[in-house]
Coordinates of C-alpha atoms in Angstrom, one line a residue:
M1 CA 85.8 112.0 121.2
C2 CA 86.0 114.6 118.5
S3 CA 88.6 112.6 117.2
T4 CA 91.7 110.2 117.3
N5 CA 94.2 111.4 119.2
L6 CA 97.1 109.9 120.9
S7 CA 97.1 112.1 123.6
S8 CA 93.4 111.1 125.0
F9 CA 94.9 109.4 127.8
S10 CA 97.2 111.7 131.2
N11 CA 97.9 110.1 134.7
F12 CA 96.5 112.9 136.1
S13 CA 93.4 113.8 136.7
N14 CA 92.0 110.7 137.9
T15 CA 91.4 110.5 140.9
T16 CA 91.7 106.7 142.1
C17 CA 93.8 105.3 139.5
Q18 CA 98.1 107.1 138.7
L19 CA 98.7 105.5 135.3
D20 CA 102.3 106.5 134.0
P21 CA 102.3 107.6 130.4
P22 CA 102.9 105.8 127.1
H23 CA 106.2 105.3 126.5
I24 CA 108.7 107.9 124.4
S25 CA 108.4 104.8 121.5
I26 CA 105.3 105.5 120.9
A27 CA 105.8 108.8 120.3
V28 CA 108.2 108.0 118.0
L29 CA 106.7 105.1 116.4
L30 CA 104.0 107.1 115.2
C31 CA 105.8 110.4 114.1
L32 CA 107.6 107.6 111.8
V33 CA 103.8 106.4 110.1
L34 CA 103.2 110.5 110.0
L35 CA 106.3 111.1 108.1
L36 CA 106.0 107.9 106.0
G37 CA 102.3 109.3 105.0
L38 CA 103.6 112.3 104.4
L39 CA 106.6 111.6 101.7
L40 CA 104.3 109.2 100.0
N41 CA 100.9 111.7 99.7
I42 CA 103.5 114.4 99.3
F43 CA 104.6 112.8 95.8
S44 CA 100.9 111.4 95.1
L45 CA 99.5 115.3 95.2
W46 CA 102.8 115.9 93.1
V47 CA 101.8 113.0 90.6
F48 CA 98.5 114.5 90.0
M49 CA 98.9 118.1 89.7
R50 CA 102.2 118.0 87.5
R51 CA 101.9 114.5 86.0
I52 CA 98.0 113.8 85.5
H53 CA 96.9 116.2 82.4
Q54 CA 92.8 114.9 82.1
W55 CA 91.6 114.5 85.3
K56 CA 88.7 112.2 85.6
P57 CA 86.2 112.6 88.9
G58 CA 87.9 109.0 90.4
T59 CA 90.9 111.2 90.4
I60 CA 89.2 114.1 92.3
L61 CA 88.1 112.0 94.2
Q62 CA 91.8 110.7 94.5
F63 CA 93.3 114.1 94.8
N64 CA 91.1 115.5 97.9
L65 CA 91.6 112.3 99.7
A66 CA 95.2 112.6 99.7
I67 CA 95.0 116.4 101.4
S68 CA 92.9 114.9 104.3
D69 CA 95.4 113.0 104.6
V70 CA 98.7 115.1 104.0
I71 CA 97.2 117.7 106.6
I72 CA 97.4 115.3 109.6
C73 CA 101.1 115.0 109.0
P74 CA 102.8 118.5 110.6
L75 CA 101.1 117.5 113.9
A76 CA 103.8 115.4 114.9
P77 CA 106.0 117.8 116.0
F78 CA 104.1 118.8 118.6
L79 CA 102.4 114.8 119.6
M80 CA 106.4 114.3 120.2
V81 CA 107.1 117.2 122.1
Y82 CA 103.9 116.0 124.1
F83 CA 105.0 113.1 124.9
A84 CA 108.4 113.8 126.1
Q85 CA 107.2 116.4 128.2
S86 CA 105.5 113.0 129.9
E87 CA 102.2 114.7 128.4
D88 CA 102.4 118.3 129.4
W89 CA 101.0 120.5 126.5
P90 CA 103.3 123.3 126.0
F91 CA 101.7 125.3 122.9
G92 CA 98.5 127.4 124.8
S93 CA 95.1 127.0 124.0
L94 CA 95.0 128.1 120.4
M95 CA 97.3 125.4 119.4
C96 CA 95.2 123.1 121.0
R97 CA 91.9 124.2 119.7
F98 CA 94.1 124.1 116.9
K99 CA 95.5 120.6 116.9
I100 CA 91.3 119.0 118.2
A101 CA 89.6 120.9 114.4
L102 CA 92.5 119.2 112.3
L103 CA 92.3 115.4 113.7
T104 CA 88.7 116.0 113.2
V105 CA 88.9 117.1 109.8
H106 CA 91.7 114.8 109.0
F107 CA 90.5 111.7 110.4
Y108 CA 87.1 111.8 109.0
G109 CA 87.7 113.4 105.5
S110 CA 89.4 109.7 104.9
I111 CA 86.2 108.1 105.9
F112 CA 84.2 110.3 103.7
F113 CA 85.9 110.2 100.7
L114 CA 87.3 106.3 101.3
T115 CA 83.4 106.3 100.8
L116 CA 82.7 108.7 98.1
I117 CA 85.7 106.1 96.1
S118 CA 83.8 103.4 96.8
V119 CA 80.6 104.9 95.0
H120 CA 82.2 105.7 92.6
R121 CA 84.6 102.5 92.2
Y122 CA 80.9 100.6 91.9
I123 CA 78.9 102.9 90.1
S124 CA 82.0 103.0 87.2
V125 CA 81.8 98.6 87.2
V126 CA 78.5 97.8 87.9
Y127 CA 77.0 100.4 85.7
H128 CA 79.1 101.3 83.6
S129 CA 77.4 101.7 80.7
K130 CA 74.5 104.1 82.1
D131 CA 75.5 107.5 83.1
S132 CA 75.4 109.1 86.6
C133 CA 76.4 112.1 88.7
M134 CA 79.3 110.5 89.6
K135 CA 80.6 110.5 86.0
Q136 CA 80.3 114.1 86.0
K137 CA 83.8 116.2 86.7
N138 CA 81.5 119.3 87.7
F139 CA 79.3 117.5 90.2
V140 CA 82.1 115.3 92.0
K141 CA 84.0 118.7 92.9
K142 CA 80.1 120.0 94.2
L143 CA 80.3 116.7 96.4
C144 CA 83.9 117.5 97.5
A145 CA 83.3 120.8 98.4
G146 CA 80.4 119.4 100.7
V147 CA 82.9 117.0 102.1
W148 CA 85.2 119.3 103.0
L149 CA 82.3 122.0 104.5
V150 CA 80.9 118.7 106.4
V151 CA 84.3 118.4 108.0
L152 CA 84.9 121.3 108.5
I153 CA 82.0 121.5 110.7
K154 CA 83.1 119.3 112.8
G155 CA 86.2 120.2 112.8
G156 CA 84.7 123.8 114.5
V157 CA 82.3 122.0 116.9
C158 CA 84.5 120.2 118.4
L159 CA 87.3 123.2 118.6
S160 CA 84.2 125.3 119.7
L161 CA 83.0 122.5 122.8
L162 CA 87.0 121.2 124.1
D163 CA 90.1 123.2 125.4
V164 CA 92.9 122.5 127.5
S165 CA 93.2 121.9 131.0
T166 CA 95.6 121.6 134.2
V167 CA 95.5 118.7 136.6
N168 CA 98.3 118.6 138.9
N169 CA 100.3 121.3 137.1
H170 CA 100.2 119.5 133.9
T171 CA 97.8 121.0 130.9
L172 CA 95.8 118.2 129.3
C173 CA 94.9 118.4 125.4
L174 CA 91.9 116.4 124.0
S175 CA 92.8 114.2 127.0
I176 CA 89.5 111.8 128.7
H177 CA 91.2 112.8 131.9
Q178 CA 89.8 116.3 131.9
R179 CA 87.2 115.8 133.9
E180 CA 84.9 118.4 133.2
Y181 CA 84.5 117.2 129.4
T182 CA 83.7 113.8 130.3
E183 CA 79.6 114.4 129.3
V184 CA 80.8 116.3 125.8
Y185 CA 83.1 112.5 125.1
F186 CA 80.7 110.2 125.5
V187 CA 78.0 112.2 123.8
M188 CA 80.4 113.3 121.3
N189 CA 81.7 109.7 120.3
F190 CA 78.6 108.3 119.2
I191 CA 77.2 110.9 116.9
L192 CA 80.3 110.4 116.2
L193 CA 80.2 106.8 115.7
I194 CA 77.3 106.5 114.0
L195 CA 77.4 109.2 111.7
G196 CA 81.3 109.2 111.1
F197 CA 82.2 105.9 110.6
L198 CA 78.8 103.8 111.2
A199 CA 76.5 105.4 108.2
P200 CA 79.8 105.8 105.6
F201 CA 81.3 102.0 106.2
T202 CA 78.3 100.5 105.8
V203 CA 77.9 102.2 102.6
S204 CA 81.6 101.5 101.4
L205 CA 80.4 97.6 102.8
F206 CA 77.3 97.6 100.5
C207 CA 79.3 98.7 97.3
Y208 CA 82.1 96.7 97.8
I209 CA 80.4 93.0 98.0
C210 CA 77.8 94.5 95.6
L211 CA 81.2 94.9 93.0
A212 CA 82.6 91.4 94.2
K213 CA 79.5 89.7 92.7
S214 CA 80.1 92.1 90.1
V215 CA 82.6 91.4 88.9
S216 CA 82.9 87.6 89.7
N217 CA 80.8 88.3 86.9
I218 CA 83.8 89.8 84.1
N219 CA 84.4 87.3 81.4
A220 CA 88.3 87.5 82.3
C221 CA 89.0 86.1 78.8
H222 CA 89.5 89.7 77.2
Q223 CA 92.4 91.5 78.5
K224 CA 90.9 94.3 79.3
G225 CA 88.7 91.9 81.6
K226 CA 90.8 90.3 83.9
L227 CA 92.8 94.7 84.3
I228 CA 89.1 95.1 85.5
K229 CA 89.0 92.3 87.4
S230 CA 92.4 92.3 88.8
K231 CA 92.2 96.5 89.9
S232 CA 88.8 96.3 91.0
R233 CA 89.7 92.9 93.7
K234 CA 93.2 95.3 94.8
M235 CA 91.0 97.4 95.2
V236 CA 88.3 96.4 97.6
A237 CA 91.0 94.2 99.2
V238 CA 92.5 97.2 100.2
C239 CA 89.7 99.7 101.0
M240 CA 88.4 96.7 103.6
V241 CA 92.1 96.6 105.2
I242 CA 92.2 100.7 105.5
F243 CA 88.1 100.1 107.2
G244 CA 88.8 96.9 109.2
L245 CA 92.5 98.2 110.2
C246 CA 92.2 101.7 110.8
F247 CA 89.2 102.3 111.6
L248 CA 87.3 100.4 112.8
P249 CA 89.5 99.8 116.0
M250 CA 89.6 103.6 116.6
N251 CA 86.3 104.4 116.2
V252 CA 85.6 100.5 118.5
V253 CA 88.0 100.8 121.5
R254 CA 86.9 104.9 121.2
T255 CA 84.2 103.9 122.6
V256 CA 84.7 101.3 125.5
V257 CA 87.2 104.3 126.9
V258 CA 84.2 106.7 127.3
V259 CA 82.6 104.0 128.7
V260 CA 84.8 102.6 130.9
R261 CA 85.5 107.0 131.9
K262 CA 82.5 107.9 132.6
Y263 CA 81.2 104.2 134.5
F264 CA 84.4 102.6 135.5
A265 CA 86.5 105.2 136.6
S266 CA 87.4 103.4 139.8
N267 CA 88.8 99.9 137.9
C268 CA 92.0 100.9 137.6
K269 CA 92.7 97.3 135.6
L270 CA 90.1 97.8 133.3
F271 CA 91.6 101.1 132.9
Y272 CA 95.3 101.0 132.0
Q273 CA 93.7 97.6 129.7
V274 CA 91.6 100.3 127.6
E275 CA 94.6 102.7 127.6
T276 CA 97.4 100.5 126.3
A277 CA 94.3 99.4 123.8
Y278 CA 94.2 103.0 122.6
F279 CA 96.8 103.8 121.8
A280 CA 97.6 100.8 119.5
S281 CA 94.6 101.7 117.4
W282 CA 95.4 104.8 118.0
I283 CA 98.9 104.1 115.6
L284 CA 97.3 102.5 113.7
S285 CA 94.6 104.4 112.4
S286 CA 97.0 106.9 111.8
A287 CA 98.1 104.6 109.4
N288 CA 95.3 104.8 106.8
C289 CA 97.5 107.5 105.2
C290 CA 100.4 105.2 104.5
L291 CA 97.7 102.4 102.9
D292 CA 95.7 105.1 101.5
P293 CA 98.0 106.1 98.1
L294 CA 97.1 102.1 97.4
I295 CA 94.4 102.8 95.9
Y296 CA 95.5 105.2 94.0
C297 CA 97.9 103.0 92.1
F298 CA 95.2 100.3 92.0
S299 CA 92.2 102.1 90.6
S300 CA 94.0 104.9 88.7
Q301 CA 96.1 103.6 85.3
N302 CA 97.0 106.9 85.0
F303 CA 98.5 107.4 88.1
M304 CA 100.7 104.3 87.5
K305 CA 101.4 106.0 83.8
A306 CA 102.5 108.7 85.2
I307 CA 104.7 107.4 88.5
Y308 CA 106.5 105.7 85.6
R309 CA 106.6 108.5 83.5
S310 CA 107.8 110.7 86.5
L311 CA 110.7 107.8 87.3
R312 CA 112.0 107.5 84.0
T313 CA 113.0 111.7 83.9
I314 CA 114.9 111.2 87.1
R315 CA 116.5 108.5 85.8
A316 CA 117.4 109.9 82.9
R317 CA 118.6 113.2 84.3
I318 CA 120.1 110.8 86.9
Q319 CA 121.7 109.9 83.7
K320 CA 122.7 112.7 81.8
P321 CA 125.5 114.2 84.0
Q322 CA 127.7 110.9 83.2
E323 CA 127.0 111.4 79.4
D324 CA 128.0 115.2 78.8
Q325 CA 131.5 114.1 81.8
E326 CA 132.0 111.2 78.8
H327 CA 131.0 113.5 75.7
I328 CA 133.5 116.3 77.1
S329 CA 136.4 114.1 77.8
A330 CA 135.8 112.0 74.3
P331 CA 136.8 115.3 72.1
N332 CA 139.9 115.9 73.8
T333 CA 141.1 112.9 73.2
H334 CA 140.1 113.0 70.4
I335 CA 142.3 116.4 69.8
T336 CA 145.1 115.2 72.0
R337 CA 144.9 112.4 68.7
S338 CA 144.8 114.4 66.2
A339 CA 147.8 117.3 67.4
G340 CA 149.8 114.7 68.0
T341 CA 149.2 113.7 64.3
G342 CA 149.8 117.3 62.9
N343 CA 152.6 117.0 64.9
K344 CA 154.2 113.8 63.3
E345 CA 153.3 115.4 60.1
I346 CA 155.2 118.7 60.3
I347 CA 159.0 117.2 61.6
Q348 CA 158.3 114.5 58.6
T349 CA 158.1 117.7 56.3
L350 CA 160.5 119.7 58.2
S351 CA 162.7 116.3 57.4

């Protein structure tokens, strides 16, 4: 398939297996995950643009990763409506193609930018004393532009090959039950699996293994050495969790799905099992937009400082009205007392 999509199953096109549509709780959980991801990444983008004034190559990569995470979040209400209507796509062919492209760009954009962050971290720590193109902002900007070009081409290919289908009076969008697209899903899944996941994952795994070995040799007696070790270990852990929890299950389960759809479509029990696994893995894959902000915190000290400055600013703005109110009420008391004292002096004078 061209992208990860919760709508890749429905219960209408298989002539032998009548599967129930997924429970509405799946859509609710998905929307909550995407909403949380939207809030976290919008805040991250705000910090990058307004609070970090000097961008480094790593900052540029993280900013682009945040953009790739944000673009999927507006799909949440469309998916909610889709499942509320028992997997009947009411938004037409154009919106279906737009959804396909957006999901593809998000999914593989996140993988590619996460891989580049892994390579950059590896070079920055292991070859910190040597010059590298990954340490040059202009080169990293061009690299990010290249990634966006690649994922946009992927999204364009997918939206050009796939469209809505009407099965049993239900309009399906990017569904494994669209029988006319069975061969397309099968072929494209393995192309995207190899080029879109296995290759980037292998590069990231190599970088993190080498990084872990290098970090273990850093002298932890100095404060700087302790900081580098701590940041690198946390970043390795988060990236491996994202790859292992979000991207790996989706690619594995999706591969099983297209194989079952092509060769074992009449096995209803097996089909139902892979359907359930696919729903679960898709929700996990959507959680990457919530986990990616942890990378910004662990890999960039400037990002953490910017967050602290933002929190202090917010706190100061909250406290300022209270202080102003106290300041306003204090002179009034002083004026009242002064007026009272003046009255006493006048009375004494008149006496």
